mmCIF file of C-alpha atoms in Angstrom:
data_model
loop_
_atom_site.group_PDB
_atom_site.id
_atom_site.type_symbol
_atom_site.label_atom_id
_atom_site.label_comp_id
_atom_site.label_asym_id
_atom_site.label_seq_id
_atom_site.Cartn_x
_atom_site.Cartn_y
_atom_site.Cartn_z
ATOM 1 C CA UNK A 1432 24.571 -19.776 -40.224
ATOM 2 C CA UNK A 1433 21.573 -19.472 -37.912
ATOM 3 C CA UNK A 1434 23.054 -16.347 -36.307
ATOM 4 C CA UNK A 1435 23.831 -14.828 -39.712
ATOM 5 C CA UNK A 1436 20.306 -15.560 -40.916
ATOM 6 C CA UNK A 1437 18.826 -13.923 -37.827
ATOM 7 C CA UNK A 1438 20.992 -10.813 -38.246
ATOM 8 C CA UNK A 1439 20.210 -10.530 -41.945
ATOM 9 C CA UNK A 1440 16.500 -10.817 -41.127
ATOM 10 C CA UNK A 1441 17.011 -8.060 -38.559
ATOM 11 C CA UNK A 1442 18.619 -5.875 -41.231
ATOM 12 C CA UNK A 1443 15.751 -6.623 -43.631
ATOM 13 C CA UNK A 1444 13.108 -5.505 -41.100
ATOM 14 C CA UNK A 1445 15.216 -2.455 -40.261
ATOM 15 C CA UNK A 1446 15.408 -1.413 -43.918
ATOM 16 C CA UNK A 1447 11.706 -2.222 -44.306
ATOM 17 C CA UNK A 1448 10.977 0.397 -41.662
ATOM 18 C CA UNK A 1449 13.120 2.904 -43.579
ATOM 19 C CA UNK A 1450 11.350 2.044 -46.827
ATOM 20 C CA UNK A 1451 7.891 2.338 -45.258
ATOM 21 C CA UNK A 1452 8.804 5.779 -43.923
ATOM 22 C CA UNK A 1453 10.126 6.890 -47.324
ATOM 23 C CA UNK A 1454 6.951 5.694 -49.037
ATOM 24 C CA UNK A 1455 4.758 7.509 -46.538
ATOM 25 C CA UNK A 1456 3.086 4.346 -45.263
ATOM 26 C CA UNK A 1457 4.871 4.685 -41.925
ATOM 27 C CA UNK A 1458 4.245 8.354 -41.221
ATOM 28 C CA UNK A 1459 5.025 10.193 -38.006
ATOM 29 C CA UNK A 1460 1.720 9.321 -36.327
ATOM 30 C CA UNK A 1461 1.935 5.604 -37.145
ATOM 31 C CA UNK A 1462 5.586 5.471 -36.128
ATOM 32 C CA UNK A 1463 4.672 7.084 -32.813
ATOM 33 C CA UNK A 1464 1.999 4.431 -32.206
ATOM 34 C CA UNK A 1465 4.414 1.623 -33.052
ATOM 35 C CA UNK A 1466 7.035 3.186 -30.817
ATOM 36 C CA UNK A 1467 4.563 3.469 -27.940
ATOM 37 C CA UNK A 1468 3.571 -0.192 -28.350
ATOM 38 C CA UNK A 1469 7.196 -1.300 -28.290
ATOM 39 C CA UNK A 1470 8.180 0.997 -25.413
ATOM 40 C CA UNK A 1471 5.168 0.603 -23.124
ATOM 41 C CA UNK A 1472 4.051 -2.956 -23.922
ATOM 42 C CA UNK A 1473 6.454 -5.287 -25.752
ATOM 43 C CA UNK A 1474 9.774 -4.327 -24.127
ATOM 44 C CA UNK A 1475 8.434 -4.265 -20.542
ATOM 45 C CA UNK A 1476 6.808 -7.665 -21.166
ATOM 46 C CA UNK A 1477 10.110 -9.051 -22.454
ATOM 47 C CA UNK A 1478 12.040 -7.718 -19.448
ATOM 48 C CA UNK A 1479 9.482 -9.015 -16.946
ATOM 49 C CA UNK A 1480 9.289 -12.495 -18.478
ATOM 50 C CA UNK A 1481 13.096 -12.681 -18.541
ATOM 51 C CA UNK A 1482 13.490 -11.886 -14.843
ATOM 52 C CA UNK A 1483 10.440 -12.897 -12.780
ATOM 53 C CA UNK A 1484 11.537 -16.540 -12.340
ATOM 54 C CA UNK A 1485 15.235 -15.811 -11.778
ATOM 55 C CA UNK A 1486 17.095 -15.429 -8.497
ATOM 56 C CA UNK A 1487 18.203 -11.831 -8.002
ATOM 57 C CA UNK A 1488 21.390 -13.061 -6.333
ATOM 58 C CA UNK A 1489 22.339 -14.941 -9.499
ATOM 59 C CA UNK A 1490 21.634 -11.969 -11.774
ATOM 60 C CA UNK A 1491 23.123 -9.079 -9.842
ATOM 61 C CA UNK A 1492 26.808 -9.126 -9.007
ATOM 62 C CA UNK A 1493 29.407 -6.547 -8.058
ATOM 63 C CA UNK A 1494 31.481 -7.666 -11.040
ATOM 64 C CA UNK A 1495 28.616 -7.027 -13.470
ATOM 65 C CA UNK A 1496 27.950 -3.531 -12.141
ATOM 66 C CA UNK A 1497 31.617 -2.563 -11.826
ATOM 67 C CA UNK A 1498 32.508 -3.948 -15.245
ATOM 68 C CA UNK A 1499 29.664 -2.094 -16.964
ATOM 69 C CA UNK A 1500 30.642 1.132 -15.230
ATOM 70 C CA UNK A 1501 34.289 0.741 -16.248
ATOM 71 C CA UNK A 1502 33.493 -0.025 -19.897
ATOM 72 C CA UNK A 1503 31.105 2.912 -20.391
ATOM 73 C CA UNK A 1504 33.368 5.505 -18.762
ATOM 74 C CA UNK A 1505 36.562 4.109 -20.296
ATOM 75 C CA UNK A 1506 35.033 4.201 -23.786
ATOM 76 C CA UNK A 1507 33.855 7.750 -23.173
ATOM 77 C CA UNK A 1508 37.334 8.770 -22.020
ATOM 78 C CA UNK A 1509 38.959 7.157 -25.068
ATOM 79 C CA UNK A 1510 36.446 8.919 -27.324
ATOM 80 C CA UNK A 1511 37.238 12.262 -25.688
ATOM 81 C CA UNK A 1512 40.971 11.737 -26.223
ATOM 82 C CA UNK A 1513 40.430 10.614 -29.817
ATOM 83 C CA UNK A 1514 38.235 13.592 -30.724
ATOM 84 C CA UNK A 1515 39.708 16.443 -28.686
ATOM 85 C CA UNK A 1516 40.701 19.445 -30.784
ATOM 86 C CA UNK A 1517 39.004 17.857 -33.811
ATOM 87 C CA UNK A 1518 35.808 18.968 -35.560
ATOM 88 C CA UNK A 1519 33.433 21.635 -34.283
ATOM 89 C CA UNK A 1520 32.236 21.550 -30.675
ATOM 90 C CA UNK A 1521 28.795 20.308 -31.719
ATOM 91 C CA UNK A 1522 30.236 17.505 -33.844
ATOM 92 C CA UNK A 1523 32.855 16.612 -31.229
ATOM 93 C CA UNK A 1524 30.257 16.208 -28.484
ATOM 94 C CA UNK A 1525 28.165 13.922 -30.701
ATOM 95 C CA UNK A 1526 31.204 11.835 -31.674
ATOM 96 C CA UNK A 1527 31.980 11.312 -27.979
ATOM 97 C CA UNK A 1528 28.502 10.293 -26.827
ATOM 98 C CA UNK A 1529 27.829 8.059 -29.818
ATOM 99 C CA UNK A 1530 30.996 6.107 -29.088
ATOM 100 C CA UNK A 1531 29.574 4.702 -25.816
ATOM 101 C CA UNK A 1532 25.773 5.236 -25.855
ATOM 102 C CA UNK A 1533 24.426 1.811 -26.876
ATOM 103 C CA UNK A 1534 21.045 0.802 -28.261
ATOM 104 C CA UNK A 1535 20.279 -1.591 -25.391
ATOM 105 C CA UNK A 1536 16.478 -1.575 -25.406
ATOM 106 C CA UNK A 1537 15.362 -1.555 -29.015
ATOM 107 C CA UNK A 1538 18.102 -3.794 -30.390
ATOM 108 C CA UNK A 1539 20.216 -5.228 -27.587
ATOM 109 C CA UNK A 1540 17.786 -7.043 -25.317
ATOM 110 C CA UNK A 1541 15.426 -8.298 -28.055
ATOM 111 C CA UNK A 1542 18.373 -9.666 -30.052
ATOM 112 C CA UNK A 1543 19.851 -11.376 -26.983
ATOM 113 C CA UNK A 1544 16.452 -12.886 -26.177
ATOM 114 C CA UNK A 1545 16.158 -14.235 -29.727
ATOM 115 C CA UNK A 1546 19.696 -15.666 -29.705
ATOM 116 C CA UNK A 1547 20.583 -16.895 -26.205
ATOM 117 C CA UNK A 1548 18.940 -18.750 -23.332
ATOM 118 C CA UNK A 1549 16.764 -17.424 -20.526
ATOM 119 C CA UNK A 1550 19.589 -16.803 -18.042
ATOM 120 C CA UNK A 1551 21.622 -14.732 -20.518
ATOM 121 C CA UNK A 1552 18.466 -12.757 -21.376
ATOM 122 C CA UNK A 1553 17.757 -12.100 -17.685
ATOM 123 C CA UNK A 1554 21.275 -10.771 -17.115
ATOM 124 C CA UNK A 1555 20.998 -8.684 -20.288
ATOM 125 C CA UNK A 1556 17.864 -7.113 -18.749
ATOM 126 C CA UNK A 1557 19.935 -6.077 -15.736
ATOM 127 C CA UNK A 1558 22.615 -4.659 -18.051
ATOM 128 C CA UNK A 1559 19.892 -2.702 -19.850
ATOM 129 C CA UNK A 1560 18.628 -1.158 -16.613
ATOM 130 C CA UNK A 1561 21.992 -0.384 -15.029
ATOM 131 C CA UNK A 1562 23.777 0.948 -18.113
ATOM 132 C CA UNK A 1563 20.782 3.132 -19.006
ATOM 133 C CA UNK A 1564 21.127 4.765 -15.598
ATOM 134 C CA UNK A 1565 24.784 5.493 -16.452
ATOM 135 C CA UNK A 1566 24.800 6.479 -20.094
ATOM 136 C CA UNK A 1567 21.736 8.725 -20.190
ATOM 137 C CA UNK A 1568 22.877 11.286 -17.561
ATOM 138 C CA UNK A 1569 26.437 11.119 -18.940
ATOM 139 C CA UNK A 1570 25.194 11.918 -22.457
ATOM 140 C CA UNK A 1571 23.170 14.890 -21.229
ATOM 141 C CA UNK A 1572 26.138 16.248 -19.267
ATOM 142 C CA UNK A 1573 28.566 15.889 -22.203
ATOM 143 C CA UNK A 1574 26.246 17.549 -24.726
ATOM 144 C CA UNK A 1575 25.241 20.394 -22.431
ATOM 145 C CA UNK A 1576 28.878 21.027 -21.429
ATOM 146 C CA UNK A 1577 30.034 21.376 -25.028
ATOM 147 C CA UNK A 1578 27.065 23.429 -26.190
ATOM 148 C CA UNK A 1579 26.407 25.448 -23.061
ATOM 149 C CA UNK A 1580 22.759 24.418 -23.245
ATOM 150 C CA UNK A 1581 20.615 24.473 -20.131
ATOM 151 C CA UNK A 1582 19.919 20.751 -19.810
ATOM 152 C CA UNK A 1583 16.948 19.721 -17.703
ATOM 153 C CA UNK A 1584 18.803 16.867 -16.015
ATOM 154 C CA UNK A 1585 16.246 16.703 -13.225
ATOM 155 C CA UNK A 1586 13.437 16.220 -15.739
ATOM 156 C CA UNK A 1587 15.335 13.419 -17.481
ATOM 157 C CA UNK A 1588 15.995 11.689 -14.174
ATOM 158 C CA UNK A 1589 12.284 11.883 -13.361
ATOM 159 C CA UNK A 1590 11.563 10.332 -16.751
ATOM 160 C CA UNK A 1591 13.937 7.513 -15.842
ATOM 161 C CA UNK A 1592 12.048 6.947 -12.622
ATOM 162 C CA UNK A 1593 8.842 6.408 -14.602
ATOM 163 C CA UNK A 1594 10.488 4.409 -17.412
ATOM 164 C CA UNK A 1595 8.222 1.362 -18.064
ATOM 165 C CA UNK A 1596 11.160 -0.883 -19.007
ATOM 166 C CA UNK A 1597 13.009 -0.105 -15.780
ATOM 167 C CA UNK A 1598 9.743 -0.541 -13.871
ATOM 168 C CA UNK A 1599 9.268 -3.986 -15.403
ATOM 169 C CA UNK A 1600 12.847 -4.881 -14.439
ATOM 170 C CA UNK A 1601 12.274 -3.868 -10.812
ATOM 171 C CA UNK A 1602 8.966 -5.772 -10.720
ATOM 172 C CA UNK A 1603 10.515 -8.896 -12.234
ATOM 173 C CA UNK A 1604 13.470 -8.858 -9.856
ATOM 174 C CA UNK A 1605 11.183 -8.255 -6.865
ATOM 175 C CA UNK A 1606 8.887 -11.167 -7.758
ATOM 176 C CA UNK A 1607 11.897 -13.390 -8.402
ATOM 177 C CA UNK A 1608 13.435 -12.449 -5.053
ATOM 178 C CA UNK A 1609 10.174 -13.109 -3.215
ATOM 179 C CA UNK A 1610 9.600 -16.374 -5.052
ATOM 180 C CA UNK A 1611 6.059 -15.385 -5.966
ATOM 181 C CA UNK A 1612 4.332 -17.446 -8.678
ATOM 182 C CA UNK A 1613 3.020 -15.897 -11.883
ATOM 183 C CA UNK A 1614 -0.099 -17.585 -13.302
ATOM 184 C CA UNK A 1615 0.671 -19.631 -16.402
ATOM 185 C CA UNK A 1616 -1.854 -17.805 -18.652
ATOM 186 C CA UNK A 1617 -0.346 -14.446 -17.668
ATOM 187 C CA UNK A 1618 3.189 -15.699 -18.296
ATOM 188 C CA UNK A 1619 2.179 -17.095 -21.682
ATOM 189 C CA UNK A 1620 0.507 -13.843 -22.700
ATOM 190 C CA UNK A 1621 3.457 -11.739 -21.596
ATOM 191 C CA UNK A 1622 5.823 -14.053 -23.423
ATOM 192 C CA UNK A 1623 3.823 -13.559 -26.630
ATOM 193 C CA UNK A 1624 3.949 -9.775 -26.192
ATOM 194 C CA UNK A 1625 7.681 -9.906 -25.511
ATOM 195 C CA UNK A 1626 8.224 -11.778 -28.782
ATOM 196 C CA UNK A 1627 6.926 -8.687 -30.600
ATOM 197 C CA UNK A 1628 9.661 -6.489 -29.136
ATOM 198 C CA UNK A 1629 12.331 -7.133 -31.776
ATOM 199 C CA UNK A 1630 10.239 -6.673 -34.954
ATOM 200 C CA UNK A 1631 8.439 -3.620 -33.556
ATOM 201 C CA UNK A 1632 11.678 -2.053 -32.349
ATOM 202 C CA UNK A 1633 13.409 -2.690 -35.677
ATOM 203 C CA UNK A 1634 10.565 -1.046 -37.610
ATOM 204 C CA UNK A 1635 10.721 1.976 -35.285
ATOM 205 C CA UNK A 1636 14.501 2.275 -35.562
ATOM 206 C CA UNK A 1637 14.327 1.856 -39.335
ATOM 207 C CA UNK A 1638 11.697 4.579 -39.599
ATOM 208 C CA UNK A 1639 13.968 6.914 -37.620
ATOM 209 C CA UNK A 1640 17.128 6.278 -39.673
ATOM 210 C CA UNK A 1641 18.105 9.063 -42.039
ATOM 211 C CA UNK A 1642 21.189 9.823 -44.117
ATOM 212 C CA UNK A 1643 22.067 13.445 -44.777
ATOM 213 C CA UNK A 1644 24.877 13.460 -47.356
ATOM 214 C CA UNK A 1645 26.137 17.010 -46.553
ATOM 215 C CA UNK A 1646 26.969 15.806 -43.033
ATOM 216 C CA UNK A 1647 29.019 12.888 -44.369
ATOM 217 C CA UNK A 1648 32.587 12.794 -43.081
ATOM 218 C CA UNK A 1649 34.373 9.493 -43.527
ATOM 219 C CA UNK A 1650 36.946 10.401 -40.900
ATOM 220 C CA UNK A 1651 34.457 11.481 -38.252
ATOM 221 C CA UNK A 1652 31.889 8.736 -38.847
ATOM 222 C CA UNK A 1653 34.628 6.118 -39.234
ATOM 223 C CA UNK A 1654 36.043 7.015 -35.830
ATOM 224 C CA UNK A 1655 32.598 6.657 -34.196
ATOM 225 C CA UNK A 1656 32.049 3.260 -35.852
ATOM 226 C CA UNK A 1657 35.515 2.065 -34.804
ATOM 227 C CA UNK A 1658 35.026 3.107 -31.190
ATOM 228 C CA UNK A 1659 31.409 1.944 -30.814
ATOM 229 C CA UNK A 1660 31.563 -1.354 -32.676
ATOM 230 C CA UNK A 1661 35.242 -2.162 -32.258
ATOM 231 C CA UNK A 1662 36.761 -0.586 -29.163
ATOM 232 C CA UNK A 1663 33.788 -0.864 -26.792
ATOM 233 C CA UNK A 1664 33.054 -4.597 -27.204
ATOM 234 C CA UNK A 1665 36.790 -5.400 -27.124
ATOM 235 C CA UNK A 1666 37.127 -3.365 -23.948
ATOM 236 C CA UNK A 1667 34.098 -5.175 -22.491
ATOM 237 C CA UNK A 1668 35.670 -8.511 -23.431
ATOM 238 C CA UNK A 1669 38.906 -7.593 -21.638
ATOM 239 C CA UNK A 1670 37.265 -6.129 -18.534
ATOM 240 C CA UNK A 1671 34.830 -8.984 -17.939
ATOM 241 C CA UNK A 1672 37.565 -11.535 -18.643
ATOM 242 C CA UNK A 1673 39.719 -9.939 -15.946
ATOM 243 C CA UNK A 1674 36.759 -9.909 -13.563
ATOM 244 C CA UNK A 1675 36.343 -13.669 -14.184
ATOM 245 C CA UNK A 1676 32.544 -13.537 -14.387
ATOM 246 C CA UNK A 1677 30.504 -16.618 -15.285
ATOM 247 C CA UNK A 1678 29.759 -17.450 -18.927
ATOM 248 C CA UNK A 1679 26.204 -16.072 -18.939
ATOM 249 C CA UNK A 1680 27.265 -12.720 -17.440
ATOM 250 C CA UNK A 1681 30.185 -12.484 -19.882
ATOM 251 C CA UNK A 1682 27.974 -13.214 -22.881
ATOM 252 C CA UNK A 1683 25.182 -10.830 -21.891
ATOM 253 C CA UNK A 1684 27.547 -7.982 -21.017
ATOM 254 C CA UNK A 1685 29.806 -8.169 -24.070
ATOM 255 C CA UNK A 1686 26.972 -8.572 -26.588
ATOM 256 C CA UNK A 1687 24.871 -5.790 -25.040
ATOM 257 C CA UNK A 1688 27.812 -3.374 -24.942
ATOM 258 C CA UNK A 1689 28.621 -4.275 -28.547
ATOM 259 C CA UNK A 1690 25.320 -2.844 -29.798
ATOM 260 C CA UNK A 1691 25.231 0.103 -32.232
ATOM 261 C CA UNK A 1692 24.609 3.703 -31.243
ATOM 262 C CA UNK A 1693 21.164 4.417 -29.782
ATOM 263 C CA UNK A 1694 18.647 6.384 -31.837
ATOM 264 C CA UNK A 1695 18.017 8.541 -28.762
ATOM 265 C CA UNK A 1696 21.439 10.167 -29.199
ATOM 266 C CA UNK A 1697 20.035 11.949 -32.263
ATOM 267 C CA UNK A 1698 17.150 13.273 -30.163
ATOM 268 C CA UNK A 1699 19.449 14.536 -27.411
ATOM 269 C CA UNK A 1700 21.850 16.076 -29.938
ATOM 270 C CA UNK A 1701 18.927 17.961 -31.487
ATOM 271 C CA UNK A 1702 17.734 19.239 -28.114
ATOM 272 C CA UNK A 1703 21.115 20.092 -26.580
ATOM 273 C CA UNK A 1704 23.044 21.794 -29.354
ATOM 274 C CA UNK A 1705 24.889 18.856 -30.892
ATOM 275 C CA UNK A 1706 25.349 18.258 -34.617
ATOM 276 C CA UNK A 1707 21.997 16.550 -35.249
ATOM 277 C CA UNK A 1708 22.627 15.681 -38.916
ATOM 278 C CA UNK A 1709 25.952 14.065 -38.016
ATOM 279 C CA UNK A 1710 24.237 12.176 -35.180
ATOM 280 C CA UNK A 1711 21.541 10.843 -37.516
ATOM 281 C CA UNK A 1712 24.147 9.640 -40.015
ATOM 282 C CA UNK A 1713 26.132 7.848 -37.308
ATOM 283 C CA UNK A 1714 23.053 6.057 -35.982
ATOM 284 C CA UNK A 1715 22.339 4.779 -39.491
ATOM 285 C CA UNK A 1716 25.913 3.669 -40.236
ATOM 286 C CA UNK A 1717 26.580 1.998 -36.869
ATOM 287 C CA UNK A 1718 23.228 0.175 -37.020
ATOM 288 C CA UNK A 1719 23.848 -1.231 -40.500
ATOM 289 C CA UNK A 1720 27.520 -2.028 -39.763
ATOM 290 C CA UNK A 1721 26.547 -3.799 -36.538
ATOM 291 C CA UNK A 1722 25.054 -6.672 -38.543
ATOM 292 C CA UNK A 1723 28.603 -7.690 -39.478
ATOM 293 C CA UNK A 1724 30.240 -6.914 -36.123
ATOM 294 C CA UNK A 1725 27.521 -8.637 -34.095
ATOM 295 C CA UNK A 1726 27.785 -11.710 -36.295
ATOM 296 C CA UNK A 1727 31.509 -11.916 -35.521
ATOM 297 C CA UNK A 1728 30.983 -11.154 -31.826
ATOM 298 C CA UNK A 1729 28.183 -13.687 -31.309
ATOM 299 C CA UNK A 1730 29.983 -16.331 -33.342
ATOM 300 C CA UNK A 1731 33.221 -15.943 -31.366
ATOM 301 C CA UNK A 1732 31.393 -15.995 -28.020
ATOM 302 C CA UNK A 1733 29.440 -18.948 -29.398
#
């Protein structure tokens, strides 16, 4: 019941963000400030606190990296097979990317940190960093291939290099590997900032969620939900079971890869010729539906 209560509270804050946007209280400028606070302050603090006192050898493993790579590309391949010769090119490209592109930063890591212990959270931070490096370039390539858009892949890769969350991950792993101490007051302050990551991220995601009824297609959206919230975590479960990883790595990997579709897929669809309205609808539906699927997933992993 504790997990269900936490997920329902997450849904409540998410819908609060949507309601505040609809009422005008959370306008574009305020949402941007909240987003900047979450992205540049709270999430990096959470990642750093999760990793700075962990051994890099215990967090990074060939099985973790290989398993994540297999799950992302296998889900993408299944999505391509499921959606080929269906829908328009713009809608097809969005259906493919939203089947594997997970919301790891704004929902995944904060939820793991609020639900599991420090070791699982540290490994989830590594999953966040590594899978982001996979899914972001893959999403840009898929969208630009279908639309023929001139994607600035080099610019996006440079943005990744200056990503504050990835920078905090590298710093945390480096300090953990060197065994350097972090002063207690600094650790306490960063821990307090990291605790803000989930509520801030949920408000930002909620403010970005939109439903455009003309773009509604039960078949198309249903297939994205089934692949993202059903196929991908089941595939992760099978792959990491076969790789015989330890319990913490299994838990972190499966839960993180079971997250809903990232809000950023709507942004990339808008910029690179995808069906933006369809993308926005799918982000909303997968996020709301994930409350039920994550409850089942977390309960079964237990």
